[in-house]
Amino acid sequence: MRELASWMKERGPEGDIVLGTRCRLARNLRGIPFPEAANREQLREVLSQAAGVTPKLSPAGSFTFREMATMDALERELLVEEHLISPSHMQSPAHKAVILNDRHNISIMVNEEDHFRIQVLKPGLQLEEAWQRATRVDDLLEEHLDFAFDLKTGYLTSCPTNVGTALRASVMFHLPALRRVRKVQEVLGAVSKFGLTVRGLYGEGSDVYGNVYQLSNQITLGQSEEETIEHLARFTSQILHSERQAREYLLEKERRLTTEDWLYRSYGVLQNARILSSQEAMELLSDLKLGIDLGIIPHGDPELVKQLMVQIRAAHLQSIMGQPLPAQERDRLRASLVRDTLEKHMTKTQESR
Amino acid sequence: MRELASWMKERGPEGDIVLGTRCRLARNLRGIPFPEAANREQLREVLSQAAGVTPKLSPAGSFTFREMATMDALERELLVEEHLISPSHMQSPAHKAVILNDRHNISIMVNEEDHFRIQVLKPGLQLEEAWQRATRVDDLLEEHLDFAFDLKTGYLTSCPTNVGTALRASVMFHLPALRRVRKVQEVLGAVSKFGLTVRGLYGEGSDVYGNVYQLSNQITLGQSEEETIEHLARFTSQILHSERQAREYLLEKERRLTTEDWLYRSYGVLQNARILSSQEAMELLSDLKLGIDLGIIPHGDPELVKQLMVQIRAAHLQSIMGQPLPAQERDRLRASLVRDTLEKHMTKTQESR
């Protein structure tokens, strides 16, 4: 079985609520049009500079340069599901590349919307660490590449919304208790007024599955990177606080039994279903993770559940099964994978009941 | 734990579809008004004759005479849940009694709608046997009691619908596959045209829970007991055939997985729920019984499920727990009883998966 990206296997700070943190820096080469406007030679020139700079990144890890066109569709989709490349980077692979480290927690998309998009992914809440790491990679790149930078406005980017710091920091939350008590809107609804934005698991326009929400900064101009990170961290701790309050509420004496009933039923369905759509699986895994994190379902490994949240996705499932699968087969094998994984890793739960 | 009535513990013929068979004979003492019209002394006279005749029934088993007023409410309710007495017999116990055998498969209600209502209950499909047994008890009674009988019309009864043979024979079906394929109405809808009637688990006016339907004769006049039993047997085999067809349909290659998914999910909820209403429990146990009977859920004992269908009812549950329980406690303890019972008796299923 293919190794999962490290940030998805490991537990990080506040791992009961924060699945992961991501920092992304957009950079463009001076004197070459943005990818959208560049011609074939210019795009190839970017690829060539990217390939050339890859070995120089070794102080930050062991990196590999791969042109998207040399990967098969499944391999590209796996990277999307791990959040290492964007869906658009997968869909039109011509003249695009990715520079990946071996732990799959740093990726540099080449010729996506910008010439370079440096992404660092960390398990749990690690805004400062992710940003520092991204900056380190950026510094290594800048030693060898000439990035378009303006003293007054900062980094120039293809989309004006990124101009300035060109930093997008995101925190991926698991908020099942807030959803349960119907307070997601109340807690997340107002963030846009504060220059932040909320999306589903797979970014812009993606639906919220399994109570996973991504909170990111929208503003890149007029504030420093430090301010951006601090601002996001402040909101993050408010959301953490609200989710924790909701979890305590669900555990209060008069409703603890109802909470247990809800979470155990989901666990029972996961252990027994023979057909699982990816959406239903996400919802049920969300319940299971909450059950384990609340200490209701004992002997469970919440990281196992976090891993399953990726492994049940179409490309990972096909990769695990070693063959392309029609949709109905996918639902059957998804149920089978979930069942087998839970049986293997959570048997103690059965015994202790 | 109180012993369950034998007919609910044992498996009978066609036990995958027929839970049990019941034959009831109504008898009234000559010269005493029907219970509804009788005064206190007349009712006591019936009780006295009933008490006196009880020891004479010994050739048919070991019988005990109990006045309803001497039983506590729980004990009476237990008998209702086992179908040994009617709900009305429980609700107004004054001047009423029951003569019960020790195996709890023969009961004679005294001063219900009629002076005597002899009931025989058998596991599975045993129409002929149940009727013969009831007739045997009736013969023993008639050796000592003088029943109102008219050569032209037959036995006289309080309600004109019972006059004649005064025989009501019932077959208790479990029809989950017909319900699943939405053919219950088609199969059972027309029976009234043939002098038969369909009710839920607890008789007239009771809802259908857990896909349990009771089919009984409506006609007692103008046909012999043999004809009544034969007629009901013929319809029973038609219903058995339809349910078997529906079960085969559910197992056909293109829908077997969906069937497995449905039944295993119900099993998973039963194994994990912390709150179960009696209605939901009945529905889920119905699924589990079907899963075992179809061979989908291995190592299961369908009689265990049949027993649980009674044990989850309010009075049995309170009896098992040894105390009166408020409704919410009942739902919690019902879930706990189901979980513990399945864990204890179906552990092989877990191991073999």
XYZ file of C-alpha atoms in Angstrom, chain B residues 92-245:
154
model
C -59.829 -4.719 34.352
C -58.861 -7.738 36.435
C -61.931 -7.879 38.682
C -63.685 -11.278 38.593
C -61.318 -12.517 35.926
C -58.913 -15.413 36.052
C -56.540 -17.421 33.932
C -55.776 -21.129 33.964
C -52.212 -21.628 32.727
C -50.123 -24.707 32.103
C -46.535 -24.713 33.314
C -45.048 -24.577 29.839
C -47.061 -21.432 29.153
C -48.438 -22.664 25.856
C -52.010 -23.301 26.989
C -54.059 -20.627 28.684
C -57.737 -20.456 29.521
C -59.022 -16.963 30.148
C -61.978 -16.959 32.508
C -64.622 -14.202 32.291
C -63.029 -12.396 29.406
C -65.578 -11.743 26.646
C -66.760 -15.317 27.135
C -66.759 -17.438 30.278
C -63.922 -19.545 28.916
C -61.459 -18.858 26.174
C -59.127 -21.768 25.602
C -55.933 -20.793 23.824
C -53.171 -23.032 22.557
C -49.943 -21.525 21.265
C -47.354 -23.435 19.250
C -44.029 -22.375 17.736
C -43.943 -22.264 13.937
C -46.742 -23.443 11.712
C -48.784 -26.055 13.587
C -52.415 -25.330 12.823
C -53.619 -28.902 13.028
C -51.616 -29.612 16.197
C -52.762 -26.431 17.934
C -56.364 -27.112 17.075
C -56.175 -30.740 18.223
C -54.601 -29.635 21.455
C -57.283 -27.007 22.065
C -59.968 -29.580 21.331
C -58.382 -31.948 23.830
C -58.527 -29.277 26.537
C -62.096 -28.444 25.517
C -63.062 -32.132 25.826
C -61.583 -32.308 29.310
C -63.544 -29.205 30.321
C -66.744 -30.522 28.820
C -66.488 -33.667 30.920
C -67.150 -31.476 33.944
C -68.837 -28.324 32.688
C -72.083 -27.747 30.838
C -71.390 -25.457 27.863
C -74.071 -23.529 25.998
C -74.429 -25.314 22.702
C -77.177 -25.292 20.094
C -77.420 -28.169 17.648
C -78.257 -25.845 14.773
C -75.849 -22.957 15.324
C -73.139 -24.553 17.481
C -71.459 -22.895 20.448
C -73.066 -19.722 21.723
C -70.732 -16.816 22.321
C -70.897 -13.308 23.680
C -69.972 -11.743 20.353
C -72.081 -12.990 17.407
C -68.979 -13.133 15.184
C -67.759 -16.120 17.173
C -70.980 -18.129 17.225
C -70.728 -21.566 15.650
C -67.362 -23.249 15.920
C -66.247 -20.397 18.193
C -62.809 -21.191 16.795
C -60.302 -18.541 15.975
C -57.114 -19.877 14.468
C -54.191 -17.526 13.830
C -50.836 -17.761 12.136
C -48.182 -15.262 13.127
C -46.015 -14.440 10.111
C -42.689 -12.658 9.827
C -42.790 -11.051 6.375
C -39.788 -8.732 6.078
C -39.014 -9.543 2.442
C -42.565 -8.858 1.261
C -42.478 -5.548 3.088
C -39.093 -4.731 1.570
C -40.338 -5.338 -1.978
C -43.573 -3.485 -1.123
C -45.883 -6.441 -1.774
C -47.523 -6.894 1.621
C -50.669 -5.124 0.494
C -50.844 -7.169 -2.696
C -50.469 -10.442 -0.828
C -52.494 -9.721 2.303
C -54.874 -7.018 1.101
C -57.500 -9.327 -0.353
C -57.816 -11.862 2.483
C -61.012 -10.346 3.907
C -62.800 -11.398 0.731
C -61.945 -14.951 1.727
C -63.211 -14.694 5.272
C -59.810 -14.042 6.784
C -58.379 -11.061 8.597
C -54.897 -9.604 9.169
C -53.737 -7.793 12.289
C -50.526 -6.642 13.931
C -48.550 -8.482 16.551
C -50.890 -7.738 19.438
C -54.203 -8.399 17.775
C -57.065 -6.171 16.771
C -56.186 -2.514 16.342
C -52.511 -3.087 17.113
C -49.917 -1.676 14.749
C -47.666 -3.848 12.667
C -44.205 -3.782 14.240
C -41.218 -5.702 13.026
C -43.073 -7.058 10.002
C -45.116 -9.426 12.160
C -48.612 -10.046 10.805
C -51.324 -12.280 12.229
C -53.655 -14.005 9.832
C -56.887 -15.396 11.342
C -60.224 -16.769 10.228
C -63.171 -14.421 10.526
C -65.899 -16.959 9.855
C -67.105 -19.336 12.564
C -70.561 -20.098 11.265
C -71.427 -22.379 8.351
C -68.117 -24.178 8.205
C -66.609 -26.931 10.301
C -63.474 -26.566 12.374
C -61.662 -28.778 9.853
C -62.722 -26.507 6.994
C -61.581 -23.429 8.918
C -58.154 -24.925 9.593
C -57.774 -26.171 6.008
C -58.796 -22.825 4.542
C -56.305 -20.976 6.717
C -53.598 -23.522 5.921
C -54.136 -23.001 2.202
C -53.733 -19.232 2.503
C -50.773 -19.713 4.775
C -48.927 -21.742 2.186
C -49.634 -19.068 -0.424
C -48.182 -16.412 1.860
C -45.176 -18.604 2.636
C -44.622 -19.005 -1.085
C -44.810 -15.249 -1.715
C -42.433 -14.440 1.142
C -39.979 -17.096 -0.087
C -40.116 -15.651 -3.594
